[in-house]
Tab-separated table of C-alpha atoms in Angstrom:
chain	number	residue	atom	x	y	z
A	7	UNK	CA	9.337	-32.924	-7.026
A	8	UNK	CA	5.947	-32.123	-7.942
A	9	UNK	CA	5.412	-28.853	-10.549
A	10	UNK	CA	3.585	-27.073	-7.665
A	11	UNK	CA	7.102	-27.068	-5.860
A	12	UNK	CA	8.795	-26.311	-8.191
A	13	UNK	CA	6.881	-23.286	-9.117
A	14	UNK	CA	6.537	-22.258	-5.741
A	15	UNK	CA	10.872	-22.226	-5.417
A	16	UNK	CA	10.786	-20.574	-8.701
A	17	UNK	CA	8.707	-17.448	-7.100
A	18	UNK	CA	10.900	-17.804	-3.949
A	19	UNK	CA	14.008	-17.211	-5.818
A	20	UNK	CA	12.404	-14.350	-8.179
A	21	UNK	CA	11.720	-12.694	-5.123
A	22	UNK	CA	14.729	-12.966	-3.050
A	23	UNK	CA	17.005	-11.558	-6.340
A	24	UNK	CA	13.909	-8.263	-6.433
A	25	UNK	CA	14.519	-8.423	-2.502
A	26	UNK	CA	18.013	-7.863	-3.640
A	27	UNK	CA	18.074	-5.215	-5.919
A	28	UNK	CA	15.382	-3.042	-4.212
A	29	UNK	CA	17.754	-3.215	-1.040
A	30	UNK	CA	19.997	-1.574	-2.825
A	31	UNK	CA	18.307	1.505	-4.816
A	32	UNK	CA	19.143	4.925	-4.209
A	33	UNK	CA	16.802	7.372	-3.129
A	34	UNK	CA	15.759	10.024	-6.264
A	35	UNK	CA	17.839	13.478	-6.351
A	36	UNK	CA	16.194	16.618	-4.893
A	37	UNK	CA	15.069	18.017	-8.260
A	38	UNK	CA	13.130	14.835	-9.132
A	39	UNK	CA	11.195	14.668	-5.842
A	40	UNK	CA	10.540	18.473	-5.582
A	41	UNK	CA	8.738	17.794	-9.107
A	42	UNK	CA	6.678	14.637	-7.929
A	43	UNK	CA	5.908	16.718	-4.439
A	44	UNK	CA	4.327	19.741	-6.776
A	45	UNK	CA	2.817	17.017	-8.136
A	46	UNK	CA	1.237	15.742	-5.439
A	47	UNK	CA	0.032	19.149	-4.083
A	48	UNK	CA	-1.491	19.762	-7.130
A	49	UNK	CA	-3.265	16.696	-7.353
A	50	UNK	CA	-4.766	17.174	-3.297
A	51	UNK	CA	-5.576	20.507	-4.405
A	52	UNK	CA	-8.141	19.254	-6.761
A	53	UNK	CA	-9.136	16.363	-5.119
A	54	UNK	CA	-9.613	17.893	-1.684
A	55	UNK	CA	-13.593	17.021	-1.175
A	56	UNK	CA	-12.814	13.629	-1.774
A	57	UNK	CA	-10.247	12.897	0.841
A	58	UNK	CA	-12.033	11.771	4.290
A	59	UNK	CA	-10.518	11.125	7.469
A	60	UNK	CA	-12.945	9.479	9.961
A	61	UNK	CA	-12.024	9.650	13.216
A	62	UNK	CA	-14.171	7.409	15.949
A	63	UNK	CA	-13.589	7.728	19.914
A	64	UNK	CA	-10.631	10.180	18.831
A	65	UNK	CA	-10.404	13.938	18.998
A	66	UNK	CA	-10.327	14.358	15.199
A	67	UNK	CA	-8.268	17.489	16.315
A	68	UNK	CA	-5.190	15.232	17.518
A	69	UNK	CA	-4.838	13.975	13.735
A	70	UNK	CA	-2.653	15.650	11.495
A	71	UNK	CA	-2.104	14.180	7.785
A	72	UNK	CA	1.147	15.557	6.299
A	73	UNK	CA	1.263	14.684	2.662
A	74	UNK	CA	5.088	14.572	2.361
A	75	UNK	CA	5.580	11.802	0.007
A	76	UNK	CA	6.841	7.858	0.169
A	77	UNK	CA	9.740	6.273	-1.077
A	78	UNK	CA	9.481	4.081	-4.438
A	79	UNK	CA	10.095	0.588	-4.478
A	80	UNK	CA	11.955	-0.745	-7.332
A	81	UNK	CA	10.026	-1.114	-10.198
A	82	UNK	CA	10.984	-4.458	-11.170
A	83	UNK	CA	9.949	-5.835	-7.850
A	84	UNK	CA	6.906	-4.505	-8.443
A	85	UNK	CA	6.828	-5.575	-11.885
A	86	UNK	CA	6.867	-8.995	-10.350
A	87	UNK	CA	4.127	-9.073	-7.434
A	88	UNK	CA	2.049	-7.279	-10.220
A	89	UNK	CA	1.935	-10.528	-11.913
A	90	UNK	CA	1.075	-12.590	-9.040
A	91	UNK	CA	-2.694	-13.919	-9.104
A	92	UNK	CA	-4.990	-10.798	-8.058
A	93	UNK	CA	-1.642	-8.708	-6.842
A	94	UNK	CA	-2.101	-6.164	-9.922
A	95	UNK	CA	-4.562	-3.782	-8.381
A	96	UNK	CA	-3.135	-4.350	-4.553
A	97	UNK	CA	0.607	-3.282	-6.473
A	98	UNK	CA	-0.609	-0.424	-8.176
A	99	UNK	CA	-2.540	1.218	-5.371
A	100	UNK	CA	0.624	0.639	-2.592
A	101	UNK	CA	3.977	0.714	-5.068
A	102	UNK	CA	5.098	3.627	-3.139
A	103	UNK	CA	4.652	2.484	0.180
A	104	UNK	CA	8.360	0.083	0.784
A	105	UNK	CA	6.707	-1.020	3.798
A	106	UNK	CA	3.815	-2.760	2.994
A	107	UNK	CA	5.657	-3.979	-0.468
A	108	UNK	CA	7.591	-5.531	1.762
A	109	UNK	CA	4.804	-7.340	4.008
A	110	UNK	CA	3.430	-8.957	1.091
A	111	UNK	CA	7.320	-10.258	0.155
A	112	UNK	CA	6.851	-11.738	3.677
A	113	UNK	CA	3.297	-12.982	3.271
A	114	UNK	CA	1.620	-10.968	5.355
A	115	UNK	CA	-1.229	-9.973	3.149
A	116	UNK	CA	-4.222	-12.404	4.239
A	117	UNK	CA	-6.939	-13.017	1.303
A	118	UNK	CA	-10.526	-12.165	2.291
A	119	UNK	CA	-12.272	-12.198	-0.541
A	120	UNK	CA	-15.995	-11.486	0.936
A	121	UNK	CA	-18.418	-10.146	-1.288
A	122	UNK	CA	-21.903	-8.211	-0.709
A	123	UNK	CA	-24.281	-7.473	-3.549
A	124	UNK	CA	-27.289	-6.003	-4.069
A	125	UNK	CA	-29.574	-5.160	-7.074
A	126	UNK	CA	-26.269	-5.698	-9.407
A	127	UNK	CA	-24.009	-3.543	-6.975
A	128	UNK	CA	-21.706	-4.847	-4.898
A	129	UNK	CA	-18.708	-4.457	-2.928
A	130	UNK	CA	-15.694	-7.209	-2.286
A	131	UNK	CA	-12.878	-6.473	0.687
A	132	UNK	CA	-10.141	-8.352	-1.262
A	133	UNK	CA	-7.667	-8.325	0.951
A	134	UNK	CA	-5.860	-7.254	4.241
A	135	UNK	CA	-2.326	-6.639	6.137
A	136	UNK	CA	-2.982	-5.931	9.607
A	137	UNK	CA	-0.795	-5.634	12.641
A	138	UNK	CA	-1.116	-3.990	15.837
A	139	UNK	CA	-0.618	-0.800	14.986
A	140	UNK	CA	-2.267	-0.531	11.092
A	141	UNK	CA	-4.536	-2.193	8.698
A	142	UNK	CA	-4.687	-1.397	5.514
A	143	UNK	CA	-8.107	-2.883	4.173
A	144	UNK	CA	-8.834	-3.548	0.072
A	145	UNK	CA	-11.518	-3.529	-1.601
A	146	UNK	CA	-13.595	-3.203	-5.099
A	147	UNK	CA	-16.967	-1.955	-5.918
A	148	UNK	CA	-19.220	-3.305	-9.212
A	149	UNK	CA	-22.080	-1.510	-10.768
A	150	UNK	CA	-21.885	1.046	-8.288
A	151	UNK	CA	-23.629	4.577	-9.071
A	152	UNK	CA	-20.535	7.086	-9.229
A	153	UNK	CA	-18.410	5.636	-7.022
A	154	UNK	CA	-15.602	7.742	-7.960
A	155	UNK	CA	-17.680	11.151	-7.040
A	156	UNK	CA	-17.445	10.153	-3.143
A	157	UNK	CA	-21.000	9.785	-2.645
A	158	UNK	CA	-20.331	6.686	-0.020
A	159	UNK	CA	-19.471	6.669	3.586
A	160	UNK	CA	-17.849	4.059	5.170
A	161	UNK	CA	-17.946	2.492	9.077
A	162	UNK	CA	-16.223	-0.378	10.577
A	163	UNK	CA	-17.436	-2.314	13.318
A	164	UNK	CA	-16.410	-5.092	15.341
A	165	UNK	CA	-17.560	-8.175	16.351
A	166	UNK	CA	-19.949	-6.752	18.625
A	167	UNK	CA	-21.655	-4.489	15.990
A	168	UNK	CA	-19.177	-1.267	17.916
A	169	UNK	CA	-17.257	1.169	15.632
A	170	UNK	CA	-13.588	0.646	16.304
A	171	UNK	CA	-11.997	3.181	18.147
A	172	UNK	CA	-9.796	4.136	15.688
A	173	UNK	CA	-8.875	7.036	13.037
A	174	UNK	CA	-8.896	5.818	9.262
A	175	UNK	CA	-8.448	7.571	5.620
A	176	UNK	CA	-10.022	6.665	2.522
A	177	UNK	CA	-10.506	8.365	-0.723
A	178	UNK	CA	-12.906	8.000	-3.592
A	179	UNK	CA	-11.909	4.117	-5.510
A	180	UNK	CA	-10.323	4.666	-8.531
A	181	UNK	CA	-11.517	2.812	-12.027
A	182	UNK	CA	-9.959	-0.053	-12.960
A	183	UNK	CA	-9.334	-1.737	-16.702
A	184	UNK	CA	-12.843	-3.349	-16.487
A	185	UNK	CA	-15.828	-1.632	-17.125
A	186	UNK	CA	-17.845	0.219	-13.795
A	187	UNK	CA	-15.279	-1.499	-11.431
A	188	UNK	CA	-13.182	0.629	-9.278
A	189	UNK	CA	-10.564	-0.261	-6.066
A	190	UNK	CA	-9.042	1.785	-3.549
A	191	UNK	CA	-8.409	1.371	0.221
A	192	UNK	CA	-8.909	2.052	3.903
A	193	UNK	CA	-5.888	2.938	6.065
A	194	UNK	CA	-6.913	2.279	9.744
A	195	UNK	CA	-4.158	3.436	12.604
A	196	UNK	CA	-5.006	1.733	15.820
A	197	UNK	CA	-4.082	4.292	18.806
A	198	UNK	CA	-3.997	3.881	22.424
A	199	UNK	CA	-5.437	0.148	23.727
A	200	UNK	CA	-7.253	-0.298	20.548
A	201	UNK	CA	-6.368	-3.120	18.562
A	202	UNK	CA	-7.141	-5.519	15.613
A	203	UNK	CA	-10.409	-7.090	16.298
A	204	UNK	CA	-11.673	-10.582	15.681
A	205	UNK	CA	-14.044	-10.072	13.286
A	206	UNK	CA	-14.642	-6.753	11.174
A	207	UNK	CA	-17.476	-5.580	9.227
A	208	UNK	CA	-17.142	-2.934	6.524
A	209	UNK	CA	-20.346	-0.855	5.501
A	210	UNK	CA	-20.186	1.343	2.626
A	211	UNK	CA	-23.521	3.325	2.643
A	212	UNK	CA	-24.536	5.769	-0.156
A	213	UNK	CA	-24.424	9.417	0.692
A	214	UNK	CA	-27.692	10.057	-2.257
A	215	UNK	CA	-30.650	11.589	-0.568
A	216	UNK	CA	-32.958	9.729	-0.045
A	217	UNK	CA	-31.137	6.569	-0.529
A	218	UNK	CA	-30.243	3.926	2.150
A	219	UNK	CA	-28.449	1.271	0.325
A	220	UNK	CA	-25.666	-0.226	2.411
A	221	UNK	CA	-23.020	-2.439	1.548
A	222	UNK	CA	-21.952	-5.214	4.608
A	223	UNK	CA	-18.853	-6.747	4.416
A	224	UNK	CA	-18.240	-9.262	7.594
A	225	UNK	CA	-15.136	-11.590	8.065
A	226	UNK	CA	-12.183	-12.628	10.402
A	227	UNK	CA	-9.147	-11.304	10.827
A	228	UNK	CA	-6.241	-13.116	11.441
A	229	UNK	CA	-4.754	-11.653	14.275
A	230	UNK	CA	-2.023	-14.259	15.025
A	231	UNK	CA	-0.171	-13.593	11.801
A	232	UNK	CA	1.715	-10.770	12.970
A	233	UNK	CA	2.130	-11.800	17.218
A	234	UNK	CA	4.796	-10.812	18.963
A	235	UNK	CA	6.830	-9.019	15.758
A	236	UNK	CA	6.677	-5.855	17.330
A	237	UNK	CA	9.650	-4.217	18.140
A	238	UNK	CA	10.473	-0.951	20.980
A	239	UNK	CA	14.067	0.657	20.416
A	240	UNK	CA	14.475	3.047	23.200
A	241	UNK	CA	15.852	6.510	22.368
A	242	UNK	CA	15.917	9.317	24.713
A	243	UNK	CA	17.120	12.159	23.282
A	244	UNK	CA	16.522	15.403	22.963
A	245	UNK	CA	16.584	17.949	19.706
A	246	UNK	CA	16.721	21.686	20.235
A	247	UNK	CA	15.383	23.324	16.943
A	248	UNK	CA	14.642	27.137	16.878
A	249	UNK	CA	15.245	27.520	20.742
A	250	UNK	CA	12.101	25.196	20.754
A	251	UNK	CA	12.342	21.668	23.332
A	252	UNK	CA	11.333	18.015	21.652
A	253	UNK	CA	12.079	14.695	23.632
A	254	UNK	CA	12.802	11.574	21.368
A	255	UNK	CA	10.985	9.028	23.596
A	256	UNK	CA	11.300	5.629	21.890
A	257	UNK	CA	10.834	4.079	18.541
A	258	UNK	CA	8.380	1.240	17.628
A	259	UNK	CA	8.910	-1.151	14.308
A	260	UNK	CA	6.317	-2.966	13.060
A	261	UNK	CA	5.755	-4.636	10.015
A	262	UNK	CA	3.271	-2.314	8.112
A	263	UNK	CA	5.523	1.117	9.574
A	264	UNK	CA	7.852	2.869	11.935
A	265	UNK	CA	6.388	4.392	14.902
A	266	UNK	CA	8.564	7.237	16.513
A	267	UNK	CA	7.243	8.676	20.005
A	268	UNK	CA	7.791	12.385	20.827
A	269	UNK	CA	7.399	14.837	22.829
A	270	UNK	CA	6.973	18.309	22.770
A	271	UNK	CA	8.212	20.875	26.035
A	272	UNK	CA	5.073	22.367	27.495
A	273	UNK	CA	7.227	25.192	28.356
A	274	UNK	CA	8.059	25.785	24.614
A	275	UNK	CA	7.411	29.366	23.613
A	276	UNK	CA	5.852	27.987	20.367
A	277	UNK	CA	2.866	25.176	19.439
A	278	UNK	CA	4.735	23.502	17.083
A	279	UNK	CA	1.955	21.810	14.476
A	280	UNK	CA	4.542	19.380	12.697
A	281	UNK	CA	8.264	18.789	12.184
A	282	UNK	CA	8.990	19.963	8.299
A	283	UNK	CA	10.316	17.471	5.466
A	284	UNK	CA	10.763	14.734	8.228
A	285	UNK	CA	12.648	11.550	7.250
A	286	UNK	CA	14.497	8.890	8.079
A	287	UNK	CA	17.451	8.223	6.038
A	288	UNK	CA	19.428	5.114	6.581
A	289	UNK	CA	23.512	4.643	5.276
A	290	UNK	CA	23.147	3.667	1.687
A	291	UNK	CA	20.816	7.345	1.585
A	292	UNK	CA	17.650	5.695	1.632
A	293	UNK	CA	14.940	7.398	2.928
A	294	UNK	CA	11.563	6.322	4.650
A	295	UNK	CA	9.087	9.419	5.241
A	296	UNK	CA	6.294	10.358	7.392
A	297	UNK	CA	2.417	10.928	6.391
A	298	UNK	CA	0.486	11.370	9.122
A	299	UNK	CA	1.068	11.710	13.006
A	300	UNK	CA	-1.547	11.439	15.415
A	301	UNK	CA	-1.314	13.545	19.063
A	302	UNK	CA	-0.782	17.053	20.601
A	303	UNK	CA	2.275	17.853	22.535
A	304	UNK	CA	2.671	14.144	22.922
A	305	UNK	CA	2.904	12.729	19.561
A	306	UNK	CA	3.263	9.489	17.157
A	307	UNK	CA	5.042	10.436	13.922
A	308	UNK	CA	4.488	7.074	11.643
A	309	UNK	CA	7.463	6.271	8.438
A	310	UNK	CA	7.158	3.690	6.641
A	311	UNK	CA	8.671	0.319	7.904
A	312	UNK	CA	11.668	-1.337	7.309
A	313	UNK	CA	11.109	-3.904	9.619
A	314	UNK	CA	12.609	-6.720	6.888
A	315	UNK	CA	15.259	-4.229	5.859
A	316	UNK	CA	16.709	-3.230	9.091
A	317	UNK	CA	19.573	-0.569	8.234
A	318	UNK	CA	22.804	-0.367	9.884
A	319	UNK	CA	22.193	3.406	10.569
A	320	UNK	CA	19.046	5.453	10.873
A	321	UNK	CA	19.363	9.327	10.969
A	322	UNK	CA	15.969	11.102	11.475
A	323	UNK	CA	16.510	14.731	9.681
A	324	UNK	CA	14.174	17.574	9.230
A	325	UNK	CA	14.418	21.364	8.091
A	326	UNK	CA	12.577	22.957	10.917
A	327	UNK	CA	8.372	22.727	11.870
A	328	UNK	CA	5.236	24.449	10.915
A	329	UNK	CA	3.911	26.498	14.108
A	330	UNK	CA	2.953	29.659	15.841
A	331	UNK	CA	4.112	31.015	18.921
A	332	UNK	CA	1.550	30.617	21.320
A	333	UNK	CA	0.601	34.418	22.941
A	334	UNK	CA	-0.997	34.124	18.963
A	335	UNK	CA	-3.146	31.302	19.093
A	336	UNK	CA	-6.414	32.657	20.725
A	337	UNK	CA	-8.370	35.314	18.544
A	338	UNK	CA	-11.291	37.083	19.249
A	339	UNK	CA	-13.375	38.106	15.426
A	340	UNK	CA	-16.156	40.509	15.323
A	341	UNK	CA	-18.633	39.895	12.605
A	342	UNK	CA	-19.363	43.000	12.117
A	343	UNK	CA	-16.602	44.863	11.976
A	344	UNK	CA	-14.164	42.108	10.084
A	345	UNK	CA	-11.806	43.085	13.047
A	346	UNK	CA	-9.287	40.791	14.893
A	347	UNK	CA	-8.002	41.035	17.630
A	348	UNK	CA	-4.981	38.807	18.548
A	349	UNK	CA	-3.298	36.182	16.083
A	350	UNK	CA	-0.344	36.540	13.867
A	351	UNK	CA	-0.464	39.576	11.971
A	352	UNK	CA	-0.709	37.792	8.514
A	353	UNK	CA	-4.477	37.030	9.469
A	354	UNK	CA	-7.320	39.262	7.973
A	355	UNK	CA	-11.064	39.158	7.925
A	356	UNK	CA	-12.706	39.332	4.761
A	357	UNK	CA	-16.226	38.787	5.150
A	358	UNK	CA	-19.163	36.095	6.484
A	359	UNK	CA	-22.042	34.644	4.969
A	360	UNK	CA	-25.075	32.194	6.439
A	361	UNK	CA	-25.471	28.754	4.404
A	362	UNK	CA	-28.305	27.023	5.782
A	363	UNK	CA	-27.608	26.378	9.490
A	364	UNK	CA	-24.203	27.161	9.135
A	365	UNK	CA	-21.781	30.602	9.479
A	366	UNK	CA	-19.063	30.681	7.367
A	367	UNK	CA	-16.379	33.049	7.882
A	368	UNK	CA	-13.621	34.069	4.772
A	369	UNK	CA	-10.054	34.779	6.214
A	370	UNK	CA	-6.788	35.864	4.132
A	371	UNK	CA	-3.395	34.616	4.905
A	372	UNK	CA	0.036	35.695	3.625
A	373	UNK	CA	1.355	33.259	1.085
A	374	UNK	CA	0.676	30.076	-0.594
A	375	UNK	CA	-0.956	26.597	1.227
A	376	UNK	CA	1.129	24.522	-0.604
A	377	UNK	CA	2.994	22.386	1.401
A	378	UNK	CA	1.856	23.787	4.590
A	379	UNK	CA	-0.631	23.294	7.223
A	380	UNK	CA	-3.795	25.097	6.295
A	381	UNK	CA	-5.477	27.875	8.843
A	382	UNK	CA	-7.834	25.537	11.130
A	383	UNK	CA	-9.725	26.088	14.833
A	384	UNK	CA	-11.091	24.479	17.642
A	385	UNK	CA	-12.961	25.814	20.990
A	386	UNK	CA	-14.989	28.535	19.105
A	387	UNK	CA	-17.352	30.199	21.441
A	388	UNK	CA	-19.839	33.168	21.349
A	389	UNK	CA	-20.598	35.647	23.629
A	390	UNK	CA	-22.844	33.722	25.088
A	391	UNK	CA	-20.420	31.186	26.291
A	392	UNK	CA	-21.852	28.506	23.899
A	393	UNK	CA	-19.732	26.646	22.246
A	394	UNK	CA	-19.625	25.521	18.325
A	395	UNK	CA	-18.183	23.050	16.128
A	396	UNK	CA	-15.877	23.567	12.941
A	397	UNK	CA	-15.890	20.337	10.906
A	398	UNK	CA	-13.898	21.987	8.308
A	399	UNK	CA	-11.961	24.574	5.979
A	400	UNK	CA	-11.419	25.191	2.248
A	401	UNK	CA	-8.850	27.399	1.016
A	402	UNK	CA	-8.021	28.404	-2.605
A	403	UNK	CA	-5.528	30.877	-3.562
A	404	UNK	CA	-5.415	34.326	-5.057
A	405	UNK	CA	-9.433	34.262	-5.278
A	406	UNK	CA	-10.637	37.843	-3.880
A	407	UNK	CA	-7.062	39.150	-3.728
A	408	UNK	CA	-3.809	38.198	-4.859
A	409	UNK	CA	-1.616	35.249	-5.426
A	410	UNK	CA	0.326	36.454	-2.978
A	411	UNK	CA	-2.489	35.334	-0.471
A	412	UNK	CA	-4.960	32.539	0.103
A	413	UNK	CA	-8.391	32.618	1.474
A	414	UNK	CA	-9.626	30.546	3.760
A	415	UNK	CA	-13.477	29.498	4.373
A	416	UNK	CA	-13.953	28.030	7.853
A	417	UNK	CA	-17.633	26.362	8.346
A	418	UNK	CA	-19.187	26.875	11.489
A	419	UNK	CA	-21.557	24.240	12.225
A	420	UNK	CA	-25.067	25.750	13.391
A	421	UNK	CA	-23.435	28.679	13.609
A	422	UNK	CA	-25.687	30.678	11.221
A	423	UNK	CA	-27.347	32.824	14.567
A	424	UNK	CA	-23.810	34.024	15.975
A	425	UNK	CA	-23.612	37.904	16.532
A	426	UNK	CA	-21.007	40.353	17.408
A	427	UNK	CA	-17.424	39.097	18.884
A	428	UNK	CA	-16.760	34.867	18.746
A	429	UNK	CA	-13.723	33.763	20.322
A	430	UNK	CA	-11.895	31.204	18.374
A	431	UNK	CA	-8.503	29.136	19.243
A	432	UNK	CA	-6.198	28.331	16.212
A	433	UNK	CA	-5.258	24.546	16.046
A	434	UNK	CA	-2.913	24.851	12.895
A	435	UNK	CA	-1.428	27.805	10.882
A	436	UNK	CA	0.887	28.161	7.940
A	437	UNK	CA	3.865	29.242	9.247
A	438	UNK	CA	7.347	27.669	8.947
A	439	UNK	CA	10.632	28.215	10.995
A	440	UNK	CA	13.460	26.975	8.664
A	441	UNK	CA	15.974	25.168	11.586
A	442	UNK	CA	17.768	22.587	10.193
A	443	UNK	CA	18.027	19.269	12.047
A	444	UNK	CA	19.245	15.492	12.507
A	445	UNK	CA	19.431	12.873	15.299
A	446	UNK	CA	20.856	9.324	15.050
A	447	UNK	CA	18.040	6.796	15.858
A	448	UNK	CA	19.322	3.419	17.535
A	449	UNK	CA	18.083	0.455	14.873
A	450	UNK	CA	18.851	-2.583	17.335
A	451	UNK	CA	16.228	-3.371	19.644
């Protein structure tokens, strides 16, 4: 037996004794994940102007991203890939996502290794897992000017030149052990008929005025890899939480996560925004948890996967949803009075100021953001009947008032000539109904 094959069994067997013992670890106690969610919160807080979700050919309205926290894998397993060839950056960045930790057990993670430079600069997509319903792209910038500041935006386009119809997050790439080289990610959810395509280009282009320097990464993807591993597990069931109607559709495993279909009664008395410390916990007390779901009263709520895990039980649990009851959701604000009428009655006017083009209007709402959905709109019209755009909100809390409040600046694009009364429609709000809840979910397809 050549050494080659014998090294190769030697990894095999390493793996299947981590494969092992991370089957078998128990999920934190309460304290210790309250502690690492404060920490988390605390960390977005700072960090919010660097966080970007793109959206392309999607109503960036029908994403929500719910930062509830991931499972860890074992740290020994980790340990292990770490010291793979090139695995110690992909390790570090996904250790808390089981799922895709357990992809690359399975092989799954296809080496790119493409590399555009320019003037000393240049970017590298590393690697990818893909399957039909995420890819989760890596990459690494050299010699890059701030790269860690946010100052790039980044496209992807097919093999027809196209931006993908899809929604994807990145954040600024964090610095590695080497001088001026950083790494980070793209996490792309494919929705609807879109899917993985042939070929895919990444362009990083520097936000600097003035500048337009572009990065152009181009290469295949290996679509075939994951064909035909996805798997449907009907449900159809229904959960009744605070008098409030949502239909259990089906579930949808794939390798890189756990796709559960729902929807939401039309004739519900409230818009429910999301379900509340959502999880799936399996029988050893495991438990995968959501991050992001895309939709409106029809929705995809994504966990991560155990697709090479299956459990012998799955119960999804939550402890009630963020939402508003809808005779509340249309307001009508007059500029110059501060006055509002409509809306819950935790929502004041504080004030409005023109930057540039733009109106920005300061509200105050009762209570803290943390761990909530923060005060957002849609469908804002004037008087006039014209309608405006609000590409986003910042909040901070106790500034102007008390820490028993939080203001909230919402950016009204070209909005700076508005006058008198603008209606607006609230898409989100932070309000919670505690209703505890849990529904078995069928694991065999």
């Amino acid at each position: 037996m050549s050494d080659e094959m014998k090294s190769f069994e030697a990894i095999e067997q390493r793996l299947n004794d981590r494969k092992t013992e991370y089957d078998a670890m128990s999920v934190p106690d309460a304290e210790a994940y309250q502690a690492v969610q404060a920490g988390i919160r605390q960390a977005a807080r700072k960090r919010k102007s660097r966080l970007r979700w793109v959206m392309s050919s999607i109503s960036a309205a029908a994403i929500i991203l719910v930062f509830t926290g991931c499972i860890r894998v074992s740290p020994a397993f980790a340990s292990f890939v770490e010291q793979l060839p090139g695995m110690e950056g992909i390790v570090s960045m996904i250790r808390q996502d089981k799922g895709l930790m357990m992809a690359i057990d399975q092989s799954l993670l296809q080496k790119v290794g493409v590399t555009d430079e320019h003037d000393g600069a240049s970017v590298t997509v590393d690697s990818i897992i893909t399957d039909e319903s995420r890819m989760v792209i890596f990459y690494t910038m050299k010699g890059m000017k701030d790269p860690d500041k946010g100052m790039y935006d980044i496209d992807l386009l097919d093999e027809h030149g196209k931006n993908l119809p899809v929604g994807f997050s990145y954040s600024s790439p964090k610095p590695t052990s080497d001088e001026n080289v950083y790494e980070n990610y793209i996490d792309v959810i494919f929705t609807g008929d879109a899917s993985p395509p042939e070929e895919l280009s990444v362009v990083f282009k520097s936000r600097y005025k003035g500048s337009s320097k572009e990065w152009k990464v181009t290469f295949p993807v290996d679509t075939d890899l994951t064909k035909g591993m996805k798997k449907i597990i009907p449900v159809n069931q229904t959960l009744m939480v605070d008098g409030q109607r949502i239909d259990v559709k089906q579930a949808t495993l794939y390798p890189t996560r756990f796709v559960l279909d729902v929807k939401f009664d039309p004739k519900n008395t409230k818009k429910i925004f999301g379900l509340d410390d959502l999880q799936l916990v399996d029988e050893q007390g495991r438990a995968w948890r959501t991050n992001t779901t895309t939709g409106e009263d029809e929705r995809s709520i994504y966990f991560e996967s155990m697709y090479f895990s299956i459990p012998k039980k799955l119960t999804l649990q939550g402890s009630g949803f963020s939402g508003l009851n809808k005779n509340e959701l249309d307001i009508v604000v007059d500029l110059k009075s501060h006055k509002i009428t409509g809306g819950p009655s935790g929502l004041k006017m504080l004030g409005s100021k023109v930057v540039g083009k733009d109106l920005v209007i300061h509200f105050s709402v009762d209570g803290s953001m943390e761990g909530k959905f923060i005060l957002a709109f849609r469908d804002v019209m004037d008087k006039a009947g014209k309608e405006y755009q609000i590409p986003g909100s910042n909040w901070s809390s106790g500034d102007g008032t008390d820490e028993r409040h939080t203001i909230i600046s919402s950016t009204i694009q070209n909005g700076a000539k508005m006058k008198g009364e603008i209606k607006m429609h609230i898409s989100t709000y932070p309000m919670k109904f505690k209703s505890p809840f849990s529904m078995e979910i069928p694991v065999n397809p």
